[in-house]
Amino acid sequence: MSTDAPNLTTTRRRPVRAEAAAPAPAPGVESVRTWFATRGWAPFPFQEQAWEAYAAGRSGLINVPTGAGKTYAAYGGPLAELMDELAGAASSGFPAAQRCRGLRLLYLTPLRAVARDIEAALKLPIQDLGLKLRVECRTGDTSTSLRARQRKELPQVLITTPESLSLLLTYPDSADLFRPLRCVILDEWHELMSSKRGTQTELAMARLRRLAPAARTWALSATLANLEEAASAAVGTTDCVASPAVLLRATIDRPITIQTVIPENRGTLPWAGHLGVRMLDDLLRVLDIDRSTLVFTNTRSQAEIWYQAIRWKRPEWRDLMALHHGSIERAERERVERSVKAGDIRLVVCTSSLDLGVDFAPVERVVQIGSPKGVARLMQRAGRSGHRPGAPAHILCVPTHAMELVEVAAVRRAIEEGVIEGRRPFSKPLDVLAQHMVTCALGGGFDEDDLFSEVRTAWSYRDLTREEFSWALALVRDGGGTLRCYPEFNKVARDPVSGRYTVPSPRNAQLHRLNLGTITGDMTVALKYTSGRRIGNIEEYFIATLHPGERFFFAGKTLEFVRLADLEAFVRPARGRSTYTPRWSGTKLPISESLSEEMRRVLDSESRGAGAPPGRSRDRCPTSQPELAAAQPLLTIQRRLSRIPRADEVLVELLETREGHHCFLFPFEGRLVHGGLAALMALRISRLHKSTYTISVNDYGLEVLSAEPLDFESVLTTGLFSPDCLARDAVESINISALARKQFREIARVAGLVFQTYPGARKSGRQVQASSSLLFDVFSEFDPQNLLLEQARREVLERHFEQSRLGRTLARLRDAKLALVRTERPTPLAFPLMIERLGSELSSQSLLERIQRMRTEWESTDEPRARRKRWSWNRA
């Protein structure tokens, strides 16, 4: 590291205590211990506990740091059982080819890209011990010949994804395929559980428990708070398990070292609204190309920009650098992963595409560009470095604006306190249930009463009513009545002989298998060279804005747009640089609830001065936080012009400008919550004062702007933050119909009402949206009580406004002290909200000029009331 490097600050993560009772030992475990010894390893206590618990017939969840040995903890028990079975078959005189036939262990991973790493890890003891066992993968990348062989007989150990598992369950002989199953391992369960893929997995697990009652379930997670709920979601309700799930936590001290790049020139950091390239020189001073490094960004656009910026500044690194994100063609991503493992590539700029699973043992350092927006995300990414038990994890945070220094300080303290976010399963989504019904109908058929009982053993459907189940069944049987005249919606039918529901139409069966899963792709088109070689996927709306000959960056290359034809965009390589970088929708990460709470505590400490807040030791007070010391220019100006809010109060700043009357509110609850809160406030204020209101939000606060004079001070004390009637007011405050129409596209696709993939063809995102919009209109007019419409509205409120979190925020604001300050000019907290609102109306250059002018005036004004004139925001 060079001597002129920026200041670096460090923290370490405290270990977590073990919590588990040791079950009775199993005979086959000794063979696993012996294999560990031959590798020079010693099992950790949590691994031994997991093996013994498995031998005792228990299911559970293993929660230990990334790279600490979760895989072998879950795998050791089933492996020991397989060895005992092989030994027993041998002693009984069975030929080797007939021993231990059929599937015994199913390993489920959310990422097919990591399946090869998992396969290598599971094969290692089998090869070392000379066991006659097959370990294979079955994902979308598996060859046709291997899938055909697996259709005849599955291997003893199968690694697959939720989608491939559901596909296997559609085969008529699925009961025979899964009957020998003894164990299911759910990898990265925290990532699966909080999505519809997790709900799909829960339903598949409910089916497997019926087909293979003796099978045990073990979930793996590194970063999760609500462990009991996660374990229940993995193993099912108490009605379907003989004993409670085992929770295993590790005492392994794998410290997380957080370093923060603090620029030598404190004025380098902008106040807000930038992608952070200004910090490039400061980062390059500490980057060492001889140390294998992953540079994480929060969005694909940001990854493209930073990759180009680093390569432009360090052209000599060109052959040692790579770019990795989900829109790049799979073959290129795999090449990058192989090169990192081999040490040929030393620096990768990436997104969450490398968050999980991939074992990059050579990686020594991880860089996080901007705030991670969540404690668990930072811990997960830090764990990519030194990926082995007991090795410390390192992460270097690069703030992109001044307030992110406060966010990093909050993450630091959250990790020290052991604070981490929870993940919540979806609550009985009926679109996933409808898809699962067709899957079960294809996989040998189902009896209505039996399937209802089975589905209710899935944690997310434990409260499913018979009326809701019958409604979903009617939807797949005859389109819910509304669509009964259209054969393509009559998917399942009751067999008159057996009384079981099956899928009589071969075309419906084919379409279901082609579109199986809950991953709803963005409106993307394939990006190809004119030669036909594929580069990746790019969103339709971005390509639609380009004219032939225009250049843009993608996958680290400068490309020239040629034409768009048949859902394929054709380009050719181009020279030079471009100002165009693709934008992907839905990529802004909101700040998590845990991080929000910690930010308020950090600011509380800063507001109170050098003394530590109640319940905190002095070694964690602001004076020991270098990030806060670096943020002092911003905090000092905020304190001078207004105040720094305490944890038990909500700061409100009132300002009059030529634009009108501004009310700035700072709950520090994330942009999604603030979006819902701002719309709610505007609605409730409009009931008292009819006017037109403009709103703006970011992660720290919100702005409500009234063109007419308004006494916000009196309005804020009239029950504005009451949680009463939240659902009704939330629906009234936004255009719920327009948002629900858009959300219905995903629900209709999952429920099988519209299809994106057809034999030999694929619909565009716009075609799918048009089809789903037509169905939305039909249901709205002829079946307004349709439960999928209600689900669309509910998902809009939760996805776009985090409604449950909004309710908790309202309750907190209602009980908090109101710290109201009338300001003469926008403060450092308020100014970014004005940028959010007006940035689209100003050129980038003029916006930067105004930001710089504002900062100059902030820093040169000693007394905020020295000039008593109304602040003017010149929009010209």
mmCIF file of C-alpha atoms in Angstrom, residues 417-713:
data_model
loop_
_atom_site.group_PDB
_atom_site.id
_atom_site.type_symbol
_atom_site.label_atom_id
_atom_site.label_comp_id
_atom_site.label_asym_id
_atom_site.label_seq_id
_atom_site.Cartn_x
_atom_site.Cartn_y
_atom_site.Cartn_z
ATOM 1 C CA GLU A 417 -23.868 -4.650 18.330
ATOM 2 C CA GLY A 418 -24.848 -7.828 16.465
ATOM 3 C CA VAL A 419 -27.786 -6.078 14.763
ATOM 4 C CA ILE A 420 -28.919 -7.614 11.478
ATOM 5 C CA GLU A 421 -32.034 -7.556 9.306
ATOM 6 C CA GLY A 422 -34.668 -10.258 9.303
ATOM 7 C CA ARG A 423 -36.202 -11.761 6.175
ATOM 8 C CA ARG A 424 -39.945 -12.417 6.015
ATOM 9 C CA PRO A 425 -41.631 -15.072 3.851
ATOM 10 C CA PHE A 426 -44.478 -14.103 1.557
ATOM 11 C CA SER A 427 -47.956 -14.675 2.971
ATOM 12 C CA LYS A 428 -49.934 -17.215 0.869
ATOM 13 C CA PRO A 429 -49.494 -15.711 -2.624
ATOM 14 C CA LEU A 430 -52.254 -17.306 -4.688
ATOM 15 C CA ASP A 431 -50.426 -16.961 -8.020
ATOM 16 C CA VAL A 432 -47.683 -19.304 -6.786
ATOM 17 C CA LEU A 433 -50.327 -21.694 -5.399
ATOM 18 C CA ALA A 434 -52.144 -21.749 -8.742
ATOM 19 C CA GLN A 435 -48.913 -22.629 -10.540
ATOM 20 C CA HIS A 436 -48.154 -25.348 -7.989
ATOM 21 C CA MET A 437 -51.601 -26.881 -8.497
ATOM 22 C CA VAL A 438 -50.887 -27.374 -12.201
ATOM 23 C CA THR A 439 -47.463 -28.819 -11.316
ATOM 24 C CA CYS A 440 -49.085 -31.368 -8.989
ATOM 25 C CA ALA A 441 -51.773 -32.162 -11.561
ATOM 26 C CA LEU A 442 -49.057 -32.976 -14.097
ATOM 27 C CA GLY A 443 -47.010 -34.953 -11.564
ATOM 28 C CA GLY A 444 -49.447 -37.828 -11.160
ATOM 29 C CA GLY A 445 -52.542 -35.779 -10.305
ATOM 30 C CA PHE A 446 -53.939 -34.719 -6.955
ATOM 31 C CA ASP A 447 -56.941 -35.144 -4.725
ATOM 32 C CA GLU A 448 -58.475 -31.825 -3.688
ATOM 33 C CA ASP A 449 -58.668 -32.577 0.057
ATOM 34 C CA ASP A 450 -55.214 -34.146 0.181
ATOM 35 C CA LEU A 451 -53.581 -31.216 -1.603
ATOM 36 C CA PHE A 452 -55.267 -28.696 0.681
ATOM 37 C CA SER A 453 -53.897 -30.491 3.743
ATOM 38 C CA GLU A 454 -50.482 -30.752 2.110
ATOM 39 C CA VAL A 455 -50.280 -27.084 1.116
ATOM 40 C CA ARG A 456 -51.166 -25.965 4.639
ATOM 41 C CA THR A 457 -48.014 -27.678 5.937
ATOM 42 C CA ALA A 458 -46.015 -25.031 4.066
ATOM 43 C CA TRP A 459 -45.247 -22.202 6.492
ATOM 44 C CA SER A 460 -46.368 -19.415 4.148
ATOM 45 C CA TYR A 461 -49.733 -21.158 3.637
ATOM 46 C CA ARG A 462 -50.422 -22.218 7.210
ATOM 47 C CA ASP A 463 -53.320 -19.728 7.380
ATOM 48 C CA LEU A 464 -54.744 -20.575 3.947
ATOM 49 C CA THR A 465 -58.524 -20.936 4.142
ATOM 50 C CA ARG A 466 -60.527 -23.528 2.270
ATOM 51 C CA GLU A 467 -62.304 -20.721 0.423
ATOM 52 C CA GLU A 468 -58.987 -19.305 -0.840
ATOM 53 C CA PHE A 469 -57.803 -22.769 -1.856
ATOM 54 C CA SER A 470 -61.059 -23.457 -3.713
ATOM 55 C CA TRP A 471 -60.811 -20.086 -5.459
ATOM 56 C CA ALA A 472 -57.286 -20.887 -6.707
ATOM 57 C CA LEU A 473 -58.453 -24.304 -7.844
ATOM 58 C CA ALA A 474 -61.332 -22.748 -9.773
ATOM 59 C CA LEU A 475 -58.859 -20.372 -11.426
ATOM 60 C CA VAL A 476 -56.781 -23.217 -12.908
ATOM 61 C CA ARG A 477 -59.832 -25.391 -13.562
ATOM 62 C CA ASP A 478 -61.999 -22.953 -15.545
ATOM 63 C CA GLY A 479 -60.363 -19.525 -15.371
ATOM 64 C CA GLY A 480 -62.282 -18.641 -12.239
ATOM 65 C CA GLY A 481 -65.528 -18.653 -14.176
ATOM 66 C CA THR A 482 -64.804 -15.370 -15.947
ATOM 67 C CA LEU A 483 -62.554 -17.095 -18.505
ATOM 68 C CA ARG A 484 -64.300 -20.470 -18.696
ATOM 69 C CA CYS A 485 -65.092 -20.055 -22.400
ATOM 70 C CA TYR A 486 -61.381 -20.033 -23.311
ATOM 71 C CA PRO A 487 -59.808 -23.535 -23.385
ATOM 72 C CA GLU A 488 -56.289 -22.258 -22.632
ATOM 73 C CA PHE A 489 -57.464 -21.249 -19.147
ATOM 74 C CA ASN A 490 -59.036 -24.648 -18.412
ATOM 75 C CA LYS A 491 -55.778 -26.172 -17.264
ATOM 76 C CA VAL A 492 -56.815 -28.952 -14.875
ATOM 77 C CA ALA A 493 -59.809 -31.265 -14.915
ATOM 78 C CA ARG A 494 -61.150 -33.944 -12.583
ATOM 79 C CA ASP A 495 -60.689 -37.445 -13.954
ATOM 80 C CA PRO A 496 -64.128 -39.148 -13.928
ATOM 81 C CA VAL A 497 -62.627 -42.508 -12.954
ATOM 82 C CA SER A 498 -60.026 -41.692 -10.276
ATOM 83 C CA GLY A 499 -61.513 -38.390 -9.134
ATOM 84 C CA ARG A 500 -58.054 -36.808 -9.238
ATOM 85 C CA TYR A 501 -57.217 -33.564 -10.988
ATOM 86 C CA THR A 502 -54.918 -33.917 -14.019
ATOM 87 C CA VAL A 503 -53.913 -31.841 -17.059
ATOM 88 C CA PRO A 504 -55.660 -33.331 -20.087
ATOM 89 C CA SER A 505 -54.281 -30.888 -22.687
ATOM 90 C CA PRO A 506 -50.748 -31.669 -23.952
ATOM 91 C CA ARG A 507 -50.366 -28.058 -25.083
ATOM 92 C CA ASN A 508 -51.226 -26.723 -21.626
ATOM 93 C CA ALA A 509 -48.718 -29.151 -20.139
ATOM 94 C CA GLN A 510 -46.010 -27.998 -22.527
ATOM 95 C CA LEU A 511 -46.666 -24.300 -21.887
ATOM 96 C CA HIS A 512 -46.646 -24.854 -18.119
ATOM 97 C CA ARG A 513 -43.249 -26.556 -18.221
ATOM 98 C CA LEU A 514 -41.782 -23.883 -20.514
ATOM 99 C CA ASN A 515 -42.905 -21.061 -18.187
ATOM 100 C CA LEU A 516 -42.458 -22.735 -14.812
ATOM 101 C CA GLY A 517 -41.038 -20.618 -11.999
ATOM 102 C CA THR A 518 -41.572 -17.306 -10.267
ATOM 103 C CA ILE A 519 -38.697 -15.315 -11.789
ATOM 104 C CA THR A 520 -40.385 -12.709 -13.940
ATOM 105 C CA GLY A 521 -37.863 -11.254 -16.329
ATOM 106 C CA ASP A 522 -37.556 -7.554 -17.011
ATOM 107 C CA MET A 523 -38.676 -6.187 -20.356
ATOM 108 C CA THR A 524 -35.382 -7.107 -21.986
ATOM 109 C CA VAL A 525 -34.156 -7.950 -25.425
ATOM 110 C CA ALA A 526 -31.156 -10.024 -26.426
ATOM 111 C CA LEU A 527 -28.059 -7.976 -27.269
ATOM 112 C CA LYS A 528 -25.960 -9.448 -30.073
ATOM 113 C CA TYR A 529 -23.137 -8.546 -32.386
ATOM 114 C CA THR A 530 -24.067 -8.372 -36.060
ATOM 115 C CA SER A 531 -22.182 -11.675 -36.398
ATOM 116 C CA GLY A 532 -24.793 -13.288 -34.149
ATOM 117 C CA ARG A 533 -22.672 -13.760 -31.004
ATOM 118 C CA ARG A 534 -24.682 -12.942 -27.904
ATOM 119 C CA ILE A 535 -23.420 -10.329 -25.404
ATOM 120 C CA GLY A 536 -26.229 -10.272 -22.861
ATOM 121 C CA ASN A 537 -29.642 -8.721 -22.208
ATOM 122 C CA ILE A 538 -30.616 -5.078 -22.216
ATOM 123 C CA GLU A 539 -33.903 -3.407 -21.357
ATOM 124 C CA GLU A 540 -36.314 -2.616 -24.169
ATOM 125 C CA TYR A 541 -36.925 0.957 -23.084
ATOM 126 C CA PHE A 542 -33.213 1.848 -23.259
ATOM 127 C CA ILE A 543 -32.731 0.397 -26.732
ATOM 128 C CA ALA A 544 -35.884 2.180 -27.890
ATOM 129 C CA THR A 545 -34.218 5.531 -27.141
ATOM 130 C CA LEU A 546 -31.200 4.849 -29.379
ATOM 131 C CA HIS A 547 -30.776 5.708 -33.033
ATOM 132 C CA PRO A 548 -28.567 3.694 -35.402
ATOM 133 C CA GLY A 549 -24.967 4.803 -35.042
ATOM 134 C CA GLU A 550 -25.247 5.908 -31.401
ATOM 135 C CA ARG A 551 -22.671 4.452 -29.012
ATOM 136 C CA PHE A 552 -23.103 3.170 -25.468
ATOM 137 C CA PHE A 553 -21.273 1.133 -22.826
ATOM 138 C CA PHE A 554 -22.262 -2.446 -22.040
ATOM 139 C CA ALA A 555 -20.324 -5.343 -20.502
ATOM 140 C CA GLY A 556 -17.262 -3.113 -20.320
ATOM 141 C CA LYS A 557 -17.284 -2.519 -24.093
ATOM 142 C CA THR A 558 -18.107 0.458 -26.285
ATOM 143 C CA LEU A 559 -20.827 -0.624 -28.704
ATOM 144 C CA GLU A 560 -22.541 1.028 -31.664
ATOM 145 C CA PHE A 561 -26.260 0.394 -32.093
ATOM 146 C CA VAL A 562 -27.183 -1.013 -35.527
ATOM 147 C CA ARG A 563 -30.817 -2.156 -35.465
ATOM 148 C CA LEU A 564 -33.594 -3.810 -33.436
ATOM 149 C CA ALA A 565 -35.386 -6.801 -34.949
ATOM 150 C CA ASP A 566 -37.430 -9.680 -33.487
ATOM 151 C CA LEU A 567 -36.592 -8.919 -29.845
ATOM 152 C CA GLU A 568 -32.893 -8.797 -30.668
ATOM 153 C CA ALA A 569 -30.728 -5.675 -30.627
ATOM 154 C CA PHE A 570 -27.728 -5.839 -32.961
ATOM 155 C CA VAL A 571 -24.563 -3.851 -32.321
ATOM 156 C CA ARG A 572 -20.990 -3.645 -33.541
ATOM 157 C CA PRO A 573 -17.781 -2.852 -31.633
ATOM 158 C CA ALA A 574 -16.911 0.837 -31.522
ATOM 159 C CA ARG A 575 -13.879 2.879 -30.530
ATOM 160 C CA GLY A 576 -13.586 5.699 -28.030
ATOM 161 C CA ARG A 577 -15.824 6.638 -25.147
ATOM 162 C CA SER A 578 -19.525 7.332 -24.801
ATOM 163 C CA THR A 579 -21.790 9.220 -22.415
ATOM 164 C CA TYR A 580 -24.524 6.574 -22.632
ATOM 165 C CA THR A 581 -24.722 3.854 -19.986
ATOM 166 C CA PRO A 582 -27.772 1.568 -19.856
ATOM 167 C CA ARG A 583 -30.192 2.073 -16.991
ATOM 168 C CA TRP A 584 -32.006 -0.871 -15.469
ATOM 169 C CA SER A 585 -35.316 -0.322 -13.679
ATOM 170 C CA GLY A 586 -35.853 -1.329 -10.071
ATOM 171 C CA THR A 587 -32.190 -1.161 -9.091
ATOM 172 C CA LYS A 588 -32.294 1.517 -6.365
ATOM 173 C CA LEU A 589 -31.786 -0.191 -3.035
ATOM 174 C CA PRO A 590 -33.699 1.336 -0.117
ATOM 175 C CA ILE A 591 -31.993 1.594 3.240
ATOM 176 C CA SER A 592 -32.948 -1.309 5.525
ATOM 177 C CA GLU A 593 -34.938 -0.940 8.720
ATOM 178 C CA SER A 594 -32.032 -2.072 10.908
ATOM 179 C CA LEU A 595 -29.654 0.389 9.281
ATOM 180 C CA SER A 596 -32.246 3.178 9.556
ATOM 181 C CA GLU A 597 -32.537 2.641 13.289
ATOM 182 C CA GLU A 598 -28.775 2.610 13.708
ATOM 183 C CA MET A 599 -28.424 5.826 11.685
ATOM 184 C CA ARG A 600 -30.842 7.558 14.021
ATOM 185 C CA ARG A 601 -28.761 6.388 16.980
ATOM 186 C CA VAL A 602 -25.547 7.607 15.385
ATOM 187 C CA LEU A 603 -27.081 11.030 14.745
ATOM 188 C CA ASP A 604 -28.459 11.033 18.271
ATOM 189 C CA SER A 605 -24.937 10.545 19.582
ATOM 190 C CA GLU A 606 -23.690 13.367 17.380
ATOM 191 C CA SER A 607 -26.525 15.634 18.503
ATOM 192 C CA ARG A 608 -25.770 15.043 22.174
ATOM 193 C CA GLY A 609 -22.066 15.751 21.691
ATOM 194 C CA ALA A 610 -19.119 13.754 22.991
ATOM 195 C CA GLY A 611 -21.127 11.816 25.585
ATOM 196 C CA ALA A 612 -22.257 8.336 24.667
ATOM 197 C CA PRO A 613 -26.016 7.773 24.332
ATOM 198 C CA PRO A 614 -27.906 5.817 26.999
ATOM 199 C CA GLY A 615 -27.079 2.130 26.973
ATOM 200 C CA ARG A 616 -23.918 2.565 24.870
ATOM 201 C CA SER A 617 -20.351 2.362 26.054
ATOM 202 C CA ARG A 618 -18.057 5.363 25.565
ATOM 203 C CA ASP A 619 -15.790 3.492 23.164
ATOM 204 C CA ARG A 620 -18.609 3.656 20.591
ATOM 205 C CA CYS A 621 -19.383 7.335 20.957
ATOM 206 C CA PRO A 622 -18.988 9.675 17.952
ATOM 207 C CA THR A 623 -15.465 10.760 18.852
ATOM 208 C CA SER A 624 -14.241 7.199 18.124
ATOM 209 C CA GLN A 625 -15.941 7.121 14.697
ATOM 210 C CA PRO A 626 -13.543 8.417 12.007
ATOM 211 C CA GLU A 627 -16.364 8.447 9.451
ATOM 212 C CA LEU A 628 -18.240 10.957 11.587
ATOM 213 C CA ALA A 629 -15.106 13.032 11.985
ATOM 214 C CA ALA A 630 -14.854 13.129 8.191
ATOM 215 C CA ALA A 631 -18.542 14.095 7.955
ATOM 216 C CA GLN A 632 -18.127 17.038 10.323
ATOM 217 C CA PRO A 633 -18.272 19.709 7.565
ATOM 218 C CA LEU A 634 -21.775 18.558 6.650
ATOM 219 C CA LEU A 635 -22.875 17.980 10.259
ATOM 220 C CA THR A 636 -21.517 21.335 11.394
ATOM 221 C CA ILE A 637 -23.457 23.204 8.715
ATOM 222 C CA GLN A 638 -26.586 21.173 9.478
ATOM 223 C CA ARG A 639 -26.250 22.015 13.169
ATOM 224 C CA ARG A 640 -25.683 25.704 12.391
ATOM 225 C CA LEU A 641 -28.578 26.122 9.955
ATOM 226 C CA SER A 642 -30.984 23.796 11.742
ATOM 227 C CA ARG A 643 -30.234 20.913 14.119
ATOM 228 C CA ILE A 644 -29.173 17.275 14.130
ATOM 229 C CA PRO A 645 -32.151 15.131 15.117
ATOM 230 C CA ARG A 646 -32.118 12.911 18.183
ATOM 231 C CA ALA A 647 -33.422 9.373 18.212
ATOM 232 C CA ASP A 648 -36.598 10.255 20.126
ATOM 233 C CA GLU A 649 -37.628 13.120 17.854
ATOM 234 C CA VAL A 650 -38.446 13.804 14.238
ATOM 235 C CA LEU A 651 -36.859 16.821 12.597
ATOM 236 C CA VAL A 652 -39.142 19.080 10.528
ATOM 237 C CA GLU A 653 -37.689 22.008 8.565
ATOM 238 C CA LEU A 654 -39.970 24.690 7.151
ATOM 239 C CA LEU A 655 -38.720 26.959 4.377
ATOM 240 C CA GLU A 656 -40.239 29.597 2.094
ATOM 241 C CA THR A 657 -38.776 30.156 -1.375
ATOM 242 C CA ARG A 658 -40.056 31.596 -4.637
ATOM 243 C CA GLU A 659 -41.295 28.095 -5.456
ATOM 244 C CA GLY A 660 -43.617 28.062 -2.461
ATOM 245 C CA HIS A 661 -43.806 26.659 1.042
ATOM 246 C CA HIS A 662 -41.573 23.655 1.788
ATOM 247 C CA CYS A 663 -41.983 21.117 4.568
ATOM 248 C CA PHE A 664 -38.972 18.801 4.969
ATOM 249 C CA LEU A 665 -39.399 15.769 7.257
ATOM 250 C CA PHE A 666 -36.542 13.414 8.213
ATOM 251 C CA PRO A 667 -37.631 10.004 9.565
ATOM 252 C CA PHE A 668 -34.525 8.194 8.121
ATOM 253 C CA GLU A 669 -36.652 5.200 7.091
ATOM 254 C CA GLY A 670 -35.659 4.634 3.461
ATOM 255 C CA ARG A 671 -37.006 5.900 0.152
ATOM 256 C CA LEU A 672 -39.852 3.354 -0.140
ATOM 257 C CA VAL A 673 -41.334 4.225 3.242
ATOM 258 C CA HIS A 674 -40.820 7.921 2.593
ATOM 259 C CA GLY A 675 -42.611 7.617 -0.750
ATOM 260 C CA GLY A 676 -45.669 6.179 0.947
ATOM 261 C CA LEU A 677 -45.430 8.633 3.838
ATOM 262 C CA ALA A 678 -45.143 11.660 1.536
ATOM 263 C CA ALA A 679 -48.170 10.579 -0.517
ATOM 264 C CA LEU A 680 -50.104 9.939 2.698
ATOM 265 C CA MET A 681 -49.171 13.344 4.126
ATOM 266 C CA ALA A 682 -50.177 15.128 0.923
ATOM 267 C CA LEU A 683 -53.560 13.364 0.964
ATOM 268 C CA ARG A 684 -54.295 14.144 4.602
ATOM 269 C CA ILE A 685 -53.123 17.762 4.284
ATOM 270 C CA SER A 686 -55.300 18.213 1.176
ATOM 271 C CA ARG A 687 -58.343 17.225 3.214
ATOM 272 C CA LEU A 688 -57.655 20.241 5.435
ATOM 273 C CA HIS A 689 -56.318 22.639 2.798
ATOM 274 C CA LYS A 690 -57.231 22.152 -0.843
ATOM 275 C CA SER A 691 -54.137 22.786 -2.936
ATOM 276 C CA THR A 692 -51.646 21.151 -5.271
ATOM 277 C CA TYR A 693 -48.709 19.472 -3.549
ATOM 278 C CA THR A 694 -45.397 18.285 -4.982
ATOM 279 C CA ILE A 695 -43.420 15.614 -3.170
ATOM 280 C CA SER A 696 -39.838 14.399 -3.220
ATOM 281 C CA VAL A 697 -38.180 11.570 -1.272
ATOM 282 C CA ASN A 698 -34.792 10.002 -0.600
ATOM 283 C CA ASP A 699 -33.437 7.577 2.007
ATOM 284 C CA TYR A 700 -33.215 10.212 4.720
ATOM 285 C CA GLY A 701 -36.399 12.231 4.387
ATOM 286 C CA LEU A 702 -39.179 13.709 2.292
ATOM 287 C CA GLU A 703 -40.363 17.077 1.022
ATOM 288 C CA VAL A 704 -43.933 18.314 0.614
ATOM 289 C CA LEU A 705 -44.098 21.550 -1.408
ATOM 290 C CA SER A 706 -47.199 23.731 -1.522
ATOM 291 C CA ALA A 707 -47.466 26.547 -4.040
ATOM 292 C CA GLU A 708 -50.036 28.242 -1.783
ATOM 293 C CA PRO A 709 -49.323 29.614 1.724
ATOM 294 C CA LEU A 710 -49.810 26.868 4.301
ATOM 295 C CA ASP A 711 -49.266 26.760 8.049
ATOM 296 C CA PHE A 712 -47.485 23.387 8.210
ATOM 297 C CA GLU A 713 -46.836 23.857 11.927
#
